[in-house]
One Martini backbone bead per residue (centre of mass of N, CA, C, O) as a GRO file, in nm:
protein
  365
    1UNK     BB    1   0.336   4.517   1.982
    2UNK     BB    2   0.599   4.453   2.110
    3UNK     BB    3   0.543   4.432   2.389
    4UNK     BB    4   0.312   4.262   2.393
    5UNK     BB    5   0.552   4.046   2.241
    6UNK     BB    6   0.719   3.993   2.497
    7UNK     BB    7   0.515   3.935   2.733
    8UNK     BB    8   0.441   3.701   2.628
    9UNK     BB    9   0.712   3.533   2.629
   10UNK     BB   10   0.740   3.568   2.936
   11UNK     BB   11   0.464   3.386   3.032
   12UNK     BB   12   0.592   3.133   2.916
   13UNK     BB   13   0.887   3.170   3.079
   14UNK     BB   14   0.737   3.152   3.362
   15UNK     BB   15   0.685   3.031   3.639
   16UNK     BB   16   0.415   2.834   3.618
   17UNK     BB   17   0.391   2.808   3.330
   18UNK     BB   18   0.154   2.655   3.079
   19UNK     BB   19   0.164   2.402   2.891
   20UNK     BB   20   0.122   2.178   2.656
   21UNK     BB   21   0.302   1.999   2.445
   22UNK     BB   22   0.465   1.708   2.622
   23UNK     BB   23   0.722   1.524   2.531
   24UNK     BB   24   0.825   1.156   2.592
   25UNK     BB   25   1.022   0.828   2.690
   26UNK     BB   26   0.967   0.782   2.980
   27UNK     BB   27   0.827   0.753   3.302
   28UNK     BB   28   1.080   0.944   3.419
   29UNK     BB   29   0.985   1.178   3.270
   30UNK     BB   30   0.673   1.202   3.339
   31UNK     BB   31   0.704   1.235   3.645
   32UNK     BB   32   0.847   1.508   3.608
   33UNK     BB   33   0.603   1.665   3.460
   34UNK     BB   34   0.359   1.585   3.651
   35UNK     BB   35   0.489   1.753   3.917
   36UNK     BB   36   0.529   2.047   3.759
   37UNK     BB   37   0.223   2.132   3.685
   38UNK     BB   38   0.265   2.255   3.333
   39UNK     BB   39   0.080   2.072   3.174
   40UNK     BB   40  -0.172   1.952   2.928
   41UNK     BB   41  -0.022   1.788   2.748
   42UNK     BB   42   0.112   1.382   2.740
   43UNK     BB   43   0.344   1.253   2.571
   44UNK     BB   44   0.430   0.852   2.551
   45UNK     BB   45   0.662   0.736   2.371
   46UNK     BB   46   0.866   0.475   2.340
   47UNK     BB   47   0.937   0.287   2.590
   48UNK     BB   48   1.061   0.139   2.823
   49UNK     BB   49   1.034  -0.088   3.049
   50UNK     BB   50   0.887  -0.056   3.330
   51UNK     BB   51   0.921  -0.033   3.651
   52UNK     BB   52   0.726  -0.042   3.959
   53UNK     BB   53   0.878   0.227   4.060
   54UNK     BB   54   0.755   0.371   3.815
   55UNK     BB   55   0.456   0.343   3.798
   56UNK     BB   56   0.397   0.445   4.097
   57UNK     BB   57   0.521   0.744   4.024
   58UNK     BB   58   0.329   0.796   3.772
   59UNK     BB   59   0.050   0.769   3.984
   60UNK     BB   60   0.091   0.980   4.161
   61UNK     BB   61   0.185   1.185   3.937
   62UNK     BB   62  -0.111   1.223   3.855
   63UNK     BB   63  -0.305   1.242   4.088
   64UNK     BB   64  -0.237   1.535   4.128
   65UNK     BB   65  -0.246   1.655   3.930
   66UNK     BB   66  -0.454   1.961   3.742
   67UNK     BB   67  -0.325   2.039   3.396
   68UNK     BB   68  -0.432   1.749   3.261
   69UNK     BB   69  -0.595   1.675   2.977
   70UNK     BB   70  -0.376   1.508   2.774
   71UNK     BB   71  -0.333   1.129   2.734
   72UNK     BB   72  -0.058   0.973   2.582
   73UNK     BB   73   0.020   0.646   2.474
   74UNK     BB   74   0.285   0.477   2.292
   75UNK     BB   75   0.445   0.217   2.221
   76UNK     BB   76   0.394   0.087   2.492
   77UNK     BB   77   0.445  -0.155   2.730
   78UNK     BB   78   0.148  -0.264   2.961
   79UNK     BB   79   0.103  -0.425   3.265
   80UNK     BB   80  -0.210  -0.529   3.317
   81UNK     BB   81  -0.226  -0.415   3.613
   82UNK     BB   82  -0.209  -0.118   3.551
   83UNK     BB   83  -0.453  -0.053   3.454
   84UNK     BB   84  -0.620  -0.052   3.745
   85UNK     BB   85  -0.484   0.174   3.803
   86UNK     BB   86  -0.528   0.395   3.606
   87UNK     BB   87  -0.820   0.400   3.686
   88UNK     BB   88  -0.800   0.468   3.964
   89UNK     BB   89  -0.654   0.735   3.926
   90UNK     BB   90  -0.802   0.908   3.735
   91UNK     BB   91  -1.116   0.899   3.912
   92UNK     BB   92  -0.946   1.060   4.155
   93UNK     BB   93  -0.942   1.307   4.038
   94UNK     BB   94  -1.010   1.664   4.025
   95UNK     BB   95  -0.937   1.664   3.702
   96UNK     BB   96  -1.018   1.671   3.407
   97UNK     BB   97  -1.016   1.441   3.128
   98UNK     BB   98  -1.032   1.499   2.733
   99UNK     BB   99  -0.821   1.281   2.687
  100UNK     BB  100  -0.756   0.944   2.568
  101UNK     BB  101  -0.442   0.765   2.477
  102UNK     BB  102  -0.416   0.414   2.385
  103UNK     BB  103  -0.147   0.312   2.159
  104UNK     BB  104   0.000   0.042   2.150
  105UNK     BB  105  -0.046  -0.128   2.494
  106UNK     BB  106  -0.173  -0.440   2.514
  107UNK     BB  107  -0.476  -0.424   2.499
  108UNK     BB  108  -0.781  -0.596   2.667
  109UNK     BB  109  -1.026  -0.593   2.770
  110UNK     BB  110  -0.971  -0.614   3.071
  111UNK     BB  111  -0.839  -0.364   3.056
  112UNK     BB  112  -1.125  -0.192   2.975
  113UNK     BB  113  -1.238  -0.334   3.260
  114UNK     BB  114  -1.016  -0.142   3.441
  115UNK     BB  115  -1.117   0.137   3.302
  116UNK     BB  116  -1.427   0.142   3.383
  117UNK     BB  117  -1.371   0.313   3.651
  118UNK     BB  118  -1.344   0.573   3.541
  119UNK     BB  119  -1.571   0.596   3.348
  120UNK     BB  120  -1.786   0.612   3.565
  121UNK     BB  121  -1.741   0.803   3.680
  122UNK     BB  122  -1.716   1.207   3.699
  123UNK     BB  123  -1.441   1.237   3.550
  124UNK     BB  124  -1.506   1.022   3.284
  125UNK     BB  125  -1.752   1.189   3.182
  126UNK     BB  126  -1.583   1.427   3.056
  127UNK     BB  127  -1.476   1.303   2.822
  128UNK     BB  128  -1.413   1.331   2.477
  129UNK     BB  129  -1.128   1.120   2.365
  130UNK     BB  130  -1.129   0.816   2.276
  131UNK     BB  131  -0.801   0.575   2.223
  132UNK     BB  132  -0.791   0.223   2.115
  133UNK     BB  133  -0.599   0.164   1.931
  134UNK     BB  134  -0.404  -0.104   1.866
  135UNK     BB  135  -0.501  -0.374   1.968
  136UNK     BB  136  -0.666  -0.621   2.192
  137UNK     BB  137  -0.971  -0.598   2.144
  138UNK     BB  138  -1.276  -0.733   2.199
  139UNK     BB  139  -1.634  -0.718   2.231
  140UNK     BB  140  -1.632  -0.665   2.555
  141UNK     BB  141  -1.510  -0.373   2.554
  142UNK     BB  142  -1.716  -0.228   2.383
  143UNK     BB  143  -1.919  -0.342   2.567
  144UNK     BB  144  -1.829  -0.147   2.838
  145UNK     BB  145  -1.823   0.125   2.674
  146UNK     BB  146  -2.140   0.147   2.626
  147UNK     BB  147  -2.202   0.154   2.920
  148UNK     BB  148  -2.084   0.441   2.973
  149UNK     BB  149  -2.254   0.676   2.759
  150UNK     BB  150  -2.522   0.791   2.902
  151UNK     BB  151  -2.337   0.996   3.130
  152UNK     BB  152  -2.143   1.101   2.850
  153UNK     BB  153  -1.893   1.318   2.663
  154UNK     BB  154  -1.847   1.146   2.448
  155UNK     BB  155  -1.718   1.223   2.078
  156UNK     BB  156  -1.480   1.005   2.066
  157UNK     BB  157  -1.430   0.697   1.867
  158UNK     BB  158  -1.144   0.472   1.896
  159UNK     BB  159  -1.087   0.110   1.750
  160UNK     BB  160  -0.874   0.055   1.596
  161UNK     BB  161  -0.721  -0.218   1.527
  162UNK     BB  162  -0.896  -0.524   1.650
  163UNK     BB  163  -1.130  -0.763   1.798
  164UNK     BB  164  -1.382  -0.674   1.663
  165UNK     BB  165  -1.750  -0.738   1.628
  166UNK     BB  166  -2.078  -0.761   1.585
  167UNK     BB  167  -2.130  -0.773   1.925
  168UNK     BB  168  -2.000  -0.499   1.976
  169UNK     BB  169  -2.176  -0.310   1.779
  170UNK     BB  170  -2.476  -0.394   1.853
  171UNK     BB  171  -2.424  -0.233   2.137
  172UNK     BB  172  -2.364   0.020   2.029
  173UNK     BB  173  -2.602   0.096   1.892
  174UNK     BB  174  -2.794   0.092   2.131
  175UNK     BB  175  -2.617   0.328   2.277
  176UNK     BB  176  -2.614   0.593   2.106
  177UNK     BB  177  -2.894   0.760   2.159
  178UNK     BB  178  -2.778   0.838   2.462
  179UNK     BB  179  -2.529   0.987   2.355
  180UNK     BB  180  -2.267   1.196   2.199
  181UNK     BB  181  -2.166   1.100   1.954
  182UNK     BB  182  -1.991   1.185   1.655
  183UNK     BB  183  -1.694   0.972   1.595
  184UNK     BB  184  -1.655   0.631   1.477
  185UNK     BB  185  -1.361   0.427   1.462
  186UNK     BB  186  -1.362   0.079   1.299
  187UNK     BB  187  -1.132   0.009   1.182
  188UNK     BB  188  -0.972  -0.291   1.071
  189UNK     BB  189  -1.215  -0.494   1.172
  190UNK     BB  190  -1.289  -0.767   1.044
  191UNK     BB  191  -1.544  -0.932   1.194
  192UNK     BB  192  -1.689  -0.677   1.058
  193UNK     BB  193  -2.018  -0.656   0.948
  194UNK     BB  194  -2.294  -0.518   0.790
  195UNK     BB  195  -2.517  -0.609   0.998
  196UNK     BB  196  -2.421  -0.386   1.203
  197UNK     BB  197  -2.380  -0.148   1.070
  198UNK     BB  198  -2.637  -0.109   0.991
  199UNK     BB  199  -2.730  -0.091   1.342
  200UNK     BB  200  -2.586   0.212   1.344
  201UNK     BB  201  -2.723   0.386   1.127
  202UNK     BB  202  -2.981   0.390   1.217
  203UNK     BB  203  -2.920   0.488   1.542
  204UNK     BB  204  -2.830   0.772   1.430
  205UNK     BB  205  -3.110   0.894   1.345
  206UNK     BB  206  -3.140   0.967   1.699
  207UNK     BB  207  -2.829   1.112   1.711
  208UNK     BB  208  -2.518   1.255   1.702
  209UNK     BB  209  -2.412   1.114   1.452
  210UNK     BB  210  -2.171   1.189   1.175
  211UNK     BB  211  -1.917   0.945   1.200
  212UNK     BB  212  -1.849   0.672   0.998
  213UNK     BB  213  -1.568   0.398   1.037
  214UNK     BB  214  -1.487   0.087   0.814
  215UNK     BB  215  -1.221   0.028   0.731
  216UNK     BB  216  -1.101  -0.260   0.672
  217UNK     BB  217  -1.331  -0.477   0.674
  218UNK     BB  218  -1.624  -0.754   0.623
  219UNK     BB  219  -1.724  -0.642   0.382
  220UNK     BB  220  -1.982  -0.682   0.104
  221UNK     BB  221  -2.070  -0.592  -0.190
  222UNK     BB  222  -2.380  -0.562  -0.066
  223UNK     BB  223  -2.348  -0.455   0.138
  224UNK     BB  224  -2.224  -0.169   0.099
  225UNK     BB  225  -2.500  -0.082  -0.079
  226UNK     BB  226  -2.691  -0.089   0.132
  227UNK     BB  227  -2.565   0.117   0.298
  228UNK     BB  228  -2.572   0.332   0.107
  229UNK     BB  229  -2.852   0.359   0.081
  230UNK     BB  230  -2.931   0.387   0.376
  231UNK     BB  231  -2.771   0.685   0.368
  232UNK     BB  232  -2.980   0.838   0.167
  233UNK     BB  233  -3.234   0.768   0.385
  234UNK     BB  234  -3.161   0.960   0.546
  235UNK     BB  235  -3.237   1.254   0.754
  236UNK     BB  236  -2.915   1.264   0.780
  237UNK     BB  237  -2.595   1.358   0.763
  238UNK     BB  238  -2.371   1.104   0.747
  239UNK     BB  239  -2.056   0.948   0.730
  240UNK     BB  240  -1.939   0.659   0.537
  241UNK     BB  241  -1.627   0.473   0.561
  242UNK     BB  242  -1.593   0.229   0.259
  243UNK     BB  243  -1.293   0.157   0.240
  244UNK     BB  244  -1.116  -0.141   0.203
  245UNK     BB  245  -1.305  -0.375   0.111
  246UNK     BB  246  -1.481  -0.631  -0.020
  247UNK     BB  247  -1.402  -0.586  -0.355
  248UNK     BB  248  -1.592  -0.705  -0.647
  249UNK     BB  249  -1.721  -0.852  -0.912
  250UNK     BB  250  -1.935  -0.968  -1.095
  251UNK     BB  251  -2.005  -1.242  -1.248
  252UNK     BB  252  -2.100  -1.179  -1.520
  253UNK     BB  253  -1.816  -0.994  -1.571
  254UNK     BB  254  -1.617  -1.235  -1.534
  255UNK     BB  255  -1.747  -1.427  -1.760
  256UNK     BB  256  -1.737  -1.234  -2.033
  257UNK     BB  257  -1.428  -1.191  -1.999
  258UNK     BB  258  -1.342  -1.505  -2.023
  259UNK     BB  259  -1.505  -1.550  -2.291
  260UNK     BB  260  -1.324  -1.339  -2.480
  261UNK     BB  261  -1.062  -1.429  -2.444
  262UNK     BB  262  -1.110  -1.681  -2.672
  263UNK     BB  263  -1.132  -1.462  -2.890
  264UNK     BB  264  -0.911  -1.390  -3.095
  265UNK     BB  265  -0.802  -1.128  -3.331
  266UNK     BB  266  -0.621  -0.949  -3.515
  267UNK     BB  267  -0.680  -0.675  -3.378
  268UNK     BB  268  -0.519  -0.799  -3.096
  269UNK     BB  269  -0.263  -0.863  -3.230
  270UNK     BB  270  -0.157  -0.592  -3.339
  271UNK     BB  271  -0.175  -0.455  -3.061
  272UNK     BB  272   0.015  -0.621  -2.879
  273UNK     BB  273   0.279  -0.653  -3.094
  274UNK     BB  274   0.270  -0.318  -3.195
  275UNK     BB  275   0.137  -0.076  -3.091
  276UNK     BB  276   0.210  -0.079  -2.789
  277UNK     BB  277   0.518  -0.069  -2.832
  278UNK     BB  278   0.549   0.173  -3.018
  279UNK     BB  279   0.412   0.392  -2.808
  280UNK     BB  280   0.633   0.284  -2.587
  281UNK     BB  281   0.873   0.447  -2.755
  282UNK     BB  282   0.787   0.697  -2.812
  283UNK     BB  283   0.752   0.776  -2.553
  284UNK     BB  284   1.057   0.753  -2.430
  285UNK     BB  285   1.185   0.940  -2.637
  286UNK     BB  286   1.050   1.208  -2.539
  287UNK     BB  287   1.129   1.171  -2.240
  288UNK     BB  288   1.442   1.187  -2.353
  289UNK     BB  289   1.430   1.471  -2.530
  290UNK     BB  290   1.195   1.618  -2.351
  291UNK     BB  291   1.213   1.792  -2.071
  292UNK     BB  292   1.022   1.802  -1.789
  293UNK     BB  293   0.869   1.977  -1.577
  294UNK     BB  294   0.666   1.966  -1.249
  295UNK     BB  295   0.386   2.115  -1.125
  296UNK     BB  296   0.240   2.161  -0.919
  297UNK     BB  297  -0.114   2.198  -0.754
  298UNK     BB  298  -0.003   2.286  -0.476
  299UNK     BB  299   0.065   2.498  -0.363
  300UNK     BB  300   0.163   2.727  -0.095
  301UNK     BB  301  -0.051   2.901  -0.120
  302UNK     BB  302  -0.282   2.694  -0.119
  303UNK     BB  303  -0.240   2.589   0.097
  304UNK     BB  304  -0.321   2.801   0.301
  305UNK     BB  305  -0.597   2.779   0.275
  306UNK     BB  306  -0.654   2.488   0.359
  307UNK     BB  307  -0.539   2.500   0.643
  308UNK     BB  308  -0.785   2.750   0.734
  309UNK     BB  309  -1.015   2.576   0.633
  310UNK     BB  310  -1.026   2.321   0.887
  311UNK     BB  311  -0.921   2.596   1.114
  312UNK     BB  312  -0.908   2.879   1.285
  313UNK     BB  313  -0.661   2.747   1.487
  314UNK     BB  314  -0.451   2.649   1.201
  315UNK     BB  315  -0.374   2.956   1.072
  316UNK     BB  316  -0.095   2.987   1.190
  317UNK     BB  317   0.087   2.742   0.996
  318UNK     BB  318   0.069   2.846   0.712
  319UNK     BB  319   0.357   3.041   0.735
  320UNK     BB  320   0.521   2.792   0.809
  321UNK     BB  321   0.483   2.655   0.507
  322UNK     BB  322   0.577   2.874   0.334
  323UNK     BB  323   0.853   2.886   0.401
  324UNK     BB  324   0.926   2.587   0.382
  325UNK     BB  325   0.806   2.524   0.110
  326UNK     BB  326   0.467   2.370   0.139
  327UNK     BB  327   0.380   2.138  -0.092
  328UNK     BB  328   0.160   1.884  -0.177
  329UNK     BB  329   0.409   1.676  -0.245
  330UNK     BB  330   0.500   1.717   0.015
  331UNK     BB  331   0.243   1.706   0.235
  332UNK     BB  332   0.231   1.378   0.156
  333UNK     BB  333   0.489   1.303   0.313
  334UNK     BB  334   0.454   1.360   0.590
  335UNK     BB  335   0.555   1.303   0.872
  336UNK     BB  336   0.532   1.303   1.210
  337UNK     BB  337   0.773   1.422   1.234
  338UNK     BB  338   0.794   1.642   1.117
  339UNK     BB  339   0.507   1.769   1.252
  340UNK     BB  340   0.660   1.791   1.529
  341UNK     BB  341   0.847   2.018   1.435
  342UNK     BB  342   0.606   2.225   1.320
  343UNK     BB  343   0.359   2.123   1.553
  344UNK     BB  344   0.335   2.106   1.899
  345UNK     BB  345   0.068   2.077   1.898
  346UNK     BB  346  -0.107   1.761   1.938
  347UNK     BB  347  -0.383   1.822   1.810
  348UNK     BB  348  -0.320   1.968   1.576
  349UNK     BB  349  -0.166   1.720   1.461
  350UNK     BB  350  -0.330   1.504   1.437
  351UNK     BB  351  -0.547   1.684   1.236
  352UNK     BB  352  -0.358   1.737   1.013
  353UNK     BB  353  -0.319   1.402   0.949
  354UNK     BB  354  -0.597   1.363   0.860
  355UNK     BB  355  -0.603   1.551   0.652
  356UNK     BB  356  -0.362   1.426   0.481
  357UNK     BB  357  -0.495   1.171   0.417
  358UNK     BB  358  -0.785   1.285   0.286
  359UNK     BB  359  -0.616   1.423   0.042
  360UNK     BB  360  -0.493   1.080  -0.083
  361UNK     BB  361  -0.845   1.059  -0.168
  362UNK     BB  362  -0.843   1.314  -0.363
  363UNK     BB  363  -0.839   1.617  -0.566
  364UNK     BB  364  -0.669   1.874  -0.448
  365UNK     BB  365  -0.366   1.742  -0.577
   0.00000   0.00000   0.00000
């Protein structure tokens, strides 16, 4: 065992052995990772301005690569003429692309028709995985995208915090039956109302959709009403998070409590100024007479199991977190960096952070 485990080892450090995930900072540090030809997942975050001889000598060394699976870009402001490069080389590779994450890098409708060339392509059309969160896209740009998915193999489309409204859902509804498309998160576009939504849910019931997010979008507490019959009447379970909404009490609840407020009686008088002031005076004697630790409910071994459960392939990291002493408490405080030195792999990263956000909205805690 030891000897497979030794072997193992070398094969990792041998030259021309394969990594995944490569973190960068620099346009000139990512075209000298894309030249060594040995990498499989590329992230380039918080770069600063890079110059023209930068931009080209980046798109020379991608377009040659061959072992380049994901490619995320985040946090670094990107040229307009850019765009138009990126999707150029993109399409001209030989080697498919299953990831593309381009992250407040100031794409607007414009950039994703410049990305365009790539979706159409036969190498574009590998694409497994996009994700165009956090920039400045509005209707025509999801309306591009749309139109690439009848011949595309795209799994997951995040268009996270853009200017996307009612018109760009609307095509992508229409799109989505001839796509494959099983994951749609439109989280945070205002302008997105219930009646797009809910051409979306109809639409998933003849498709591979299995979860819609629209999350602090412009639904109204009846359409969001609407929407959840609706989800209830699917023949198939889509899954349809619809948390941070514009929700409003009924207008007679809300009349009742002000008719109410007016009244008030003696014993709501000595409520208010006797016994809750006496109760909160007794909790706080109590808790500094006798003190007590609070044991977490989420233990490390209960986390082990937790981690296992996500996925198969994330079972190794249970007994690293559980070294490092990563209980429930902690682990919902856990930054980006935090799971970056835990966590190499860039796929399984992100997984985790999303298993933890689910988290912080449910019971297991």
């Amino acid at each position: 065992l030891l000897l497979l485990l030794l072997l193992a080892v070398l094969s990792l450090l041998a030259p021309g052995a394969v990594a995944y995930g490569c973190d960068t900072h620099s346009f000139v540090s990512a075209t000298a990772v894309l030249e060594e030809n040995t990498c499989q997942g590329l992230e380039l975050g918080h770069a600063a301005a890079p110059s023209e001889k930068d931009l080209e000598e980046f798109a020379a060394a991608l377009r040659h690569n061959t072992q380049l699976r994901h490619l995320e870009i985040e946090n670094t402001a990107i040229p307009e003429h850019f765009f138009h490069t990126l999707g150029e080389v993109l399409s001209q590779r030989t080697a498919p692309l299953h990831s593309l994450e381009l992250n407040r890098v100031g794409m607007d409708e414009q950039g994703v028709l410049a990305l365009g060339v790539f979706l159409h392509s036969e190498v574009g059309r590998a694409l497994r995985k996009m994700d165009l969160s956090h920039n400045s896209i509005a209707d025509r740009g999801l309306e591009e995208i749309a139109k690439t998915l009848a011949n595309s193999m795209l799994h997951e489309l995040e268009v996270e915090d853009n200017q996307i409204g009612n018109v760009g859902v609307e095509e992508l509804a229409r799109a989505v039956s001839d796509s494959k498309l099983r994951e749609i998160d439109l989280n945070y576009n205002r302008g997105i109302t219930e009646d797009a939504v809910l051409l979306l849910l109809q639409a998933s019931e003849s498709s591979t959709l299995t979860e819609i997010d629209v999350k602090g979008c412009g639904l109204s507490p009846d359409g969001a009403r609407r929407l959840l019959q609706k989800q209830a009447a699917l023949t198939r379970h889509v899954k349809l998070d619809l948390d941070k909404n514009l929700v409003r009490r009924p207008l007679d609840k809300v009349s009742r409590r002000k008719n109410k407020a007016k009244d008030w009686t003696e014993s709501d008088v000595v409520c208010l100024f006797f016994i809750f002031p006496l109760a909160y005076s007794l909790c706080s004697l109590c808790f500094l007479c006798f003190p007590f630790k609070v044991t977490p409910l989420f233990p490390s071994s209960q986390q082990q199991i937790w981690v296992r459960n996500i996925h198969p392939s994330l079972a190794s990291y249970a007994p690293l977190f559980e070294d490092n002493g990563i209980t429930g408490d902690v682990l919902v405080r856990l930054t980006d960096d935090d799971l970056r030195d835990l966590v190499p792999n860039p796929v399984h990263r992100k997984r985790l952070a999303s298993e933890i956000r689910g988290l912080l909205t449910s019971d297991e805690l």
